[in-house]
Amino acid sequence: MAKRFTKPSINWTELEKRVSPDQKGKFLAFKAKSVSYLRRVEENPSEPPKINWAEYQKLVPVKGLVDKLKSQYDAFKVPVPEDTLSNSVDEQWKSLEPEIKDFCAELQKQIEGANKELARIKALPKFEDMTMEMYAEIFPDQALDPINRPTFWPHDPEDQIGYKPLPKKQEQIAKGNK
């Protein structure tokens, strides 16, 4: 007899925590279908009903017919496909675990860098309180420096003195990156 599942093996509360808000409706629809399927399976008995063959022997006039049906009924087995993929999936998961850990470590480094940048930005004075001198002190590479780096309106690189256009190939690459 095939293994019968009597309860879901899915931790729905943990899975729901990982679902993004815009996918919540689809998740709930999937959960409802899964639960309704499990309930339909649970409504049926795990074993087929027992047949009283002696009663049929008395009622059926054709000799040997009930014995033939009984032997066929007992010999019938519902084919259950073998699980040939679980092992390969487990092997794939084991081979991917180090990559996942490396990826998570790299993301954690990026998160720490972003948090440091956020802390630096939060430590800045409010925009309303900042003067041009303060801005030049904090962001020397971005601040307006009319003596050392004068620019002319509209302050785009291609409108400045000494601008050299990129060769066609590099220009196409630069436009593709935007």
mmCIF file of C-alpha atoms in Angstrom:
data_model
loop_
_atom_site.group_PDB
_atom_site.id
_atom_site.type_symbol
_atom_site.label_atom_id
_atom_site.label_comp_id
_atom_site.label_asym_id
_atom_site.label_seq_id
_atom_site.Cartn_x
_atom_site.Cartn_y
_atom_site.Cartn_z
ATOM 1 C CA MET A 1 0.000 0.000 0.000
ATOM 2 C CA ALA A 2 1.263 3.474 -0.825
ATOM 3 C CA LYS A 3 2.213 5.887 1.928
ATOM 4 C CA ARG A 4 -0.729 8.072 2.880
ATOM 5 C CA PHE A 5 -0.254 11.693 3.844
ATOM 6 C CA THR A 6 -2.566 12.657 6.678
ATOM 7 C CA LYS A 7 -1.294 16.146 7.376
ATOM 8 C CA PRO A 8 0.434 18.763 5.259
ATOM 9 C CA SER A 9 4.218 18.743 5.330
ATOM 10 C CA ILE A 10 4.275 22.462 4.562
ATOM 11 C CA ASN A 11 4.734 24.999 7.333
ATOM 12 C CA TRP A 12 2.267 27.560 5.972
ATOM 13 C CA THR A 13 3.031 30.257 8.557
ATOM 14 C CA GLU A 14 6.762 30.223 7.784
ATOM 15 C CA LEU A 15 6.089 30.194 4.059
ATOM 16 C CA GLU A 16 3.635 33.081 4.363
ATOM 17 C CA LYS A 17 6.313 35.190 6.069
ATOM 18 C CA ARG A 18 8.496 34.829 2.977
ATOM 19 C CA VAL A 19 5.814 35.778 0.448
ATOM 20 C CA SER A 20 5.935 39.347 -0.801
ATOM 21 C CA PRO A 21 2.800 41.461 -0.214
ATOM 22 C CA ASP A 22 2.027 41.713 -3.934
ATOM 23 C CA GLN A 23 1.976 37.887 -4.200
ATOM 24 C CA LYS A 24 -0.168 37.339 -1.080
ATOM 25 C CA GLY A 25 -3.368 36.731 -3.081
ATOM 26 C CA LYS A 26 -1.779 34.052 -5.241
ATOM 27 C CA PHE A 27 -0.248 32.448 -2.169
ATOM 28 C CA LEU A 28 -3.607 32.278 -0.386
ATOM 29 C CA ALA A 29 -5.257 30.785 -3.485
ATOM 30 C CA PHE A 30 -2.509 28.145 -3.692
ATOM 31 C CA LYS A 31 -2.864 27.366 0.017
ATOM 32 C CA ALA A 32 -6.653 27.011 -0.329
ATOM 33 C CA LYS A 33 -6.264 24.576 -3.247
ATOM 34 C CA SER A 34 -3.690 22.543 -1.354
ATOM 35 C CA VAL A 35 -5.802 22.339 1.805
ATOM 36 C CA SER A 36 -8.944 21.439 -0.147
ATOM 37 C CA TYR A 37 -7.059 18.658 -1.937
ATOM 38 C CA LEU A 38 -5.790 17.292 1.392
ATOM 39 C CA ARG A 39 -9.339 17.361 2.795
ATOM 40 C CA ARG A 40 -10.677 15.445 -0.215
ATOM 41 C CA VAL A 41 -7.962 12.817 0.260
ATOM 42 C CA GLU A 42 -8.780 12.555 3.966
ATOM 43 C CA GLU A 43 -12.491 12.011 3.184
ATOM 44 C CA ASN A 44 -11.674 8.722 1.459
ATOM 45 C CA PRO A 45 -10.725 5.651 3.482
ATOM 46 C CA SER A 46 -7.067 4.680 3.458
ATOM 47 C CA GLU A 47 -7.966 1.083 2.597
ATOM 48 C CA PRO A 48 -10.539 -0.009 0.021
ATOM 49 C CA PRO A 49 -13.706 -1.504 1.531
ATOM 50 C CA LYS A 50 -13.579 -5.229 2.297
ATOM 51 C CA ILE A 51 -15.676 -7.385 0.022
ATOM 52 C CA ASN A 52 -17.736 -10.266 1.430
ATOM 53 C CA TRP A 53 -16.833 -12.880 -1.196
ATOM 54 C CA ALA A 54 -18.829 -15.621 0.527
ATOM 55 C CA GLU A 55 -22.027 -13.606 0.077
ATOM 56 C CA TYR A 56 -21.281 -13.187 -3.633
ATOM 57 C CA GLN A 57 -20.581 -16.965 -3.904
ATOM 58 C CA LYS A 58 -24.111 -17.600 -2.738
ATOM 59 C CA LEU A 59 -25.745 -15.002 -5.022
ATOM 60 C CA VAL A 60 -23.888 -15.525 -8.339
ATOM 61 C CA PRO A 61 -25.075 -18.644 -10.206
ATOM 62 C CA VAL A 62 -22.022 -18.923 -12.520
ATOM 63 C CA LYS A 63 -19.465 -21.232 -10.931
ATOM 64 C CA GLY A 64 -15.877 -19.926 -10.740
ATOM 65 C CA LEU A 65 -16.805 -16.354 -11.669
ATOM 66 C CA VAL A 66 -16.553 -15.006 -8.110
ATOM 67 C CA ASP A 67 -13.252 -16.860 -7.542
ATOM 68 C CA LYS A 68 -11.884 -15.393 -10.771
ATOM 69 C CA LEU A 69 -12.991 -11.875 -9.781
ATOM 70 C CA LYS A 70 -11.530 -12.347 -6.282
ATOM 71 C CA SER A 71 -8.141 -13.435 -7.629
ATOM 72 C CA GLN A 72 -8.092 -10.514 -10.056
ATOM 73 C CA TYR A 73 -9.139 -8.088 -7.317
ATOM 74 C CA ASP A 74 -6.422 -9.351 -4.973
ATOM 75 C CA ALA A 75 -3.788 -9.264 -7.722
ATOM 76 C CA PHE A 76 -4.595 -5.695 -8.756
ATOM 77 C CA LYS A 77 -2.142 -3.147 -7.404
ATOM 78 C CA VAL A 78 -2.440 0.536 -8.100
ATOM 79 C CA PRO A 79 0.813 1.596 -9.726
ATOM 80 C CA VAL A 80 2.598 4.214 -7.650
ATOM 81 C CA PRO A 81 5.484 5.905 -9.434
ATOM 82 C CA GLU A 82 8.864 5.506 -7.801
ATOM 83 C CA ASP A 83 10.577 8.566 -6.405
ATOM 84 C CA THR A 84 13.708 8.776 -8.535
ATOM 85 C CA LEU A 85 14.275 12.506 -8.267
ATOM 86 C CA SER A 86 14.514 13.173 -4.524
ATOM 87 C CA ASN A 87 18.091 11.915 -4.311
ATOM 88 C CA SER A 88 19.232 14.049 -7.232
ATOM 89 C CA VAL A 89 17.463 17.089 -5.765
ATOM 90 C CA ASP A 90 19.157 16.472 -2.407
ATOM 91 C CA GLU A 91 22.542 16.190 -4.137
ATOM 92 C CA GLN A 92 21.902 19.425 -6.037
ATOM 93 C CA TRP A 93 20.929 21.151 -2.795
ATOM 94 C CA LYS A 94 24.101 19.935 -1.061
ATOM 95 C CA SER A 95 26.233 21.187 -3.966
ATOM 96 C CA LEU A 96 24.456 24.558 -3.938
ATOM 97 C CA GLU A 97 24.660 25.149 -0.178
ATOM 98 C CA PRO A 98 28.246 26.527 -0.255
ATOM 99 C CA GLU A 99 27.331 28.883 -3.099
ATOM 100 C CA ILE A 100 24.267 30.051 -1.176
ATOM 101 C CA LYS A 101 26.358 30.662 1.949
ATOM 102 C CA ASP A 102 28.925 32.640 -0.090
ATOM 103 C CA PHE A 103 26.142 34.658 -1.702
ATOM 104 C CA CYS A 104 24.564 35.383 1.685
ATOM 105 C CA ALA A 105 27.942 36.429 3.102
ATOM 106 C CA GLU A 106 28.479 38.793 0.161
ATOM 107 C CA LEU A 107 25.016 40.265 0.615
ATOM 108 C CA GLN A 108 25.676 40.687 4.330
ATOM 109 C CA LYS A 109 28.828 42.689 3.487
ATOM 110 C CA GLN A 110 26.762 44.879 1.144
ATOM 111 C CA ILE A 111 24.122 45.349 3.851
ATOM 112 C CA GLU A 112 26.775 46.376 6.373
ATOM 113 C CA GLY A 113 28.228 48.846 3.842
ATOM 114 C CA ALA A 114 24.785 50.268 3.141
ATOM 115 C CA ASN A 115 24.079 50.597 6.869
ATOM 116 C CA LYS A 116 27.367 52.469 7.343
ATOM 117 C CA GLU A 117 26.434 54.796 4.482
ATOM 118 C CA LEU A 118 22.986 55.336 6.000
ATOM 119 C CA ALA A 119 24.538 56.141 9.366
ATOM 120 C CA ARG A 120 26.886 58.618 7.645
ATOM 121 C CA ILE A 121 23.988 60.269 5.832
ATOM 122 C CA LYS A 122 21.880 60.430 9.003
ATOM 123 C CA ALA A 123 24.788 62.121 10.788
ATOM 124 C CA LEU A 124 24.778 64.957 8.209
ATOM 125 C CA PRO A 125 23.087 68.218 9.098
ATOM 126 C CA LYS A 126 19.582 68.785 7.716
ATOM 127 C CA PHE A 127 19.373 70.089 4.177
ATOM 128 C CA GLU A 128 17.735 73.283 5.396
ATOM 129 C CA ASP A 129 20.603 73.947 7.827
ATOM 130 C CA MET A 130 23.451 73.166 5.410
ATOM 131 C CA THR A 131 25.404 75.977 3.781
ATOM 132 C CA MET A 132 27.352 75.841 0.528
ATOM 133 C CA GLU A 133 30.594 75.843 2.534
ATOM 134 C CA MET A 134 29.427 72.872 4.607
ATOM 135 C CA TYR A 135 28.428 71.026 1.440
ATOM 136 C CA ALA A 136 31.837 71.737 -0.113
ATOM 137 C CA GLU A 137 33.528 70.433 3.026
ATOM 138 C CA ILE A 138 31.449 67.259 3.202
ATOM 139 C CA PHE A 139 31.320 66.520 -0.555
ATOM 140 C CA PRO A 140 34.469 68.071 -2.061
ATOM 141 C CA ASP A 141 34.210 66.067 -5.292
ATOM 142 C CA GLN A 142 30.600 67.153 -5.974
ATOM 143 C CA ALA A 143 30.652 70.716 -4.721
ATOM 144 C CA LEU A 144 30.842 73.701 -7.019
ATOM 145 C CA ASP A 145 34.473 74.838 -7.241
ATOM 146 C CA PRO A 146 34.597 77.881 -9.546
ATOM 147 C CA ILE A 147 38.355 78.352 -9.115
ATOM 148 C CA ASN A 148 39.748 74.871 -9.653
ATOM 149 C CA ARG A 149 36.917 73.352 -11.735
ATOM 150 C CA PRO A 150 34.894 76.084 -13.390
ATOM 151 C CA THR A 151 31.952 74.942 -15.470
ATOM 152 C CA PHE A 152 29.609 76.774 -17.775
ATOM 153 C CA TRP A 153 25.877 76.579 -18.043
ATOM 154 C CA PRO A 154 24.199 74.039 -18.582
ATOM 155 C CA HIS A 155 27.054 72.314 -16.674
ATOM 156 C CA ASP A 156 26.901 69.123 -18.767
ATOM 157 C CA PRO A 157 30.238 67.498 -19.687
ATOM 158 C CA GLU A 158 29.674 67.931 -23.429
ATOM 159 C CA ASP A 159 29.106 71.694 -23.025
ATOM 160 C CA GLN A 160 32.382 72.334 -21.191
ATOM 161 C CA ILE A 161 35.695 73.642 -22.509
ATOM 162 C CA GLY A 162 38.081 70.864 -23.448
ATOM 163 C CA TYR A 163 35.375 68.251 -23.951
ATOM 164 C CA LYS A 164 36.401 65.467 -26.306
ATOM 165 C CA PRO A 165 33.610 63.314 -27.745
ATOM 166 C CA LEU A 166 33.866 59.572 -27.279
ATOM 167 C CA PRO A 167 34.536 57.379 -30.325
ATOM 168 C CA LYS A 168 31.343 55.912 -31.835
ATOM 169 C CA LYS A 169 31.792 52.475 -30.256
ATOM 170 C CA GLN A 170 32.342 53.867 -26.736
ATOM 171 C CA GLU A 171 29.430 56.271 -27.213
ATOM 172 C CA GLN A 172 27.123 53.378 -28.052
ATOM 173 C CA ILE A 173 28.340 51.499 -24.972
ATOM 174 C CA ALA A 174 27.807 54.584 -22.776
ATOM 175 C CA LYS A 175 24.275 55.058 -24.143
ATOM 176 C CA GLY A 176 23.501 51.367 -23.597
ATOM 177 C CA ASN A 177 24.461 51.616 -19.914
ATOM 178 C CA LYS A 178 22.043 54.477 -19.235
#
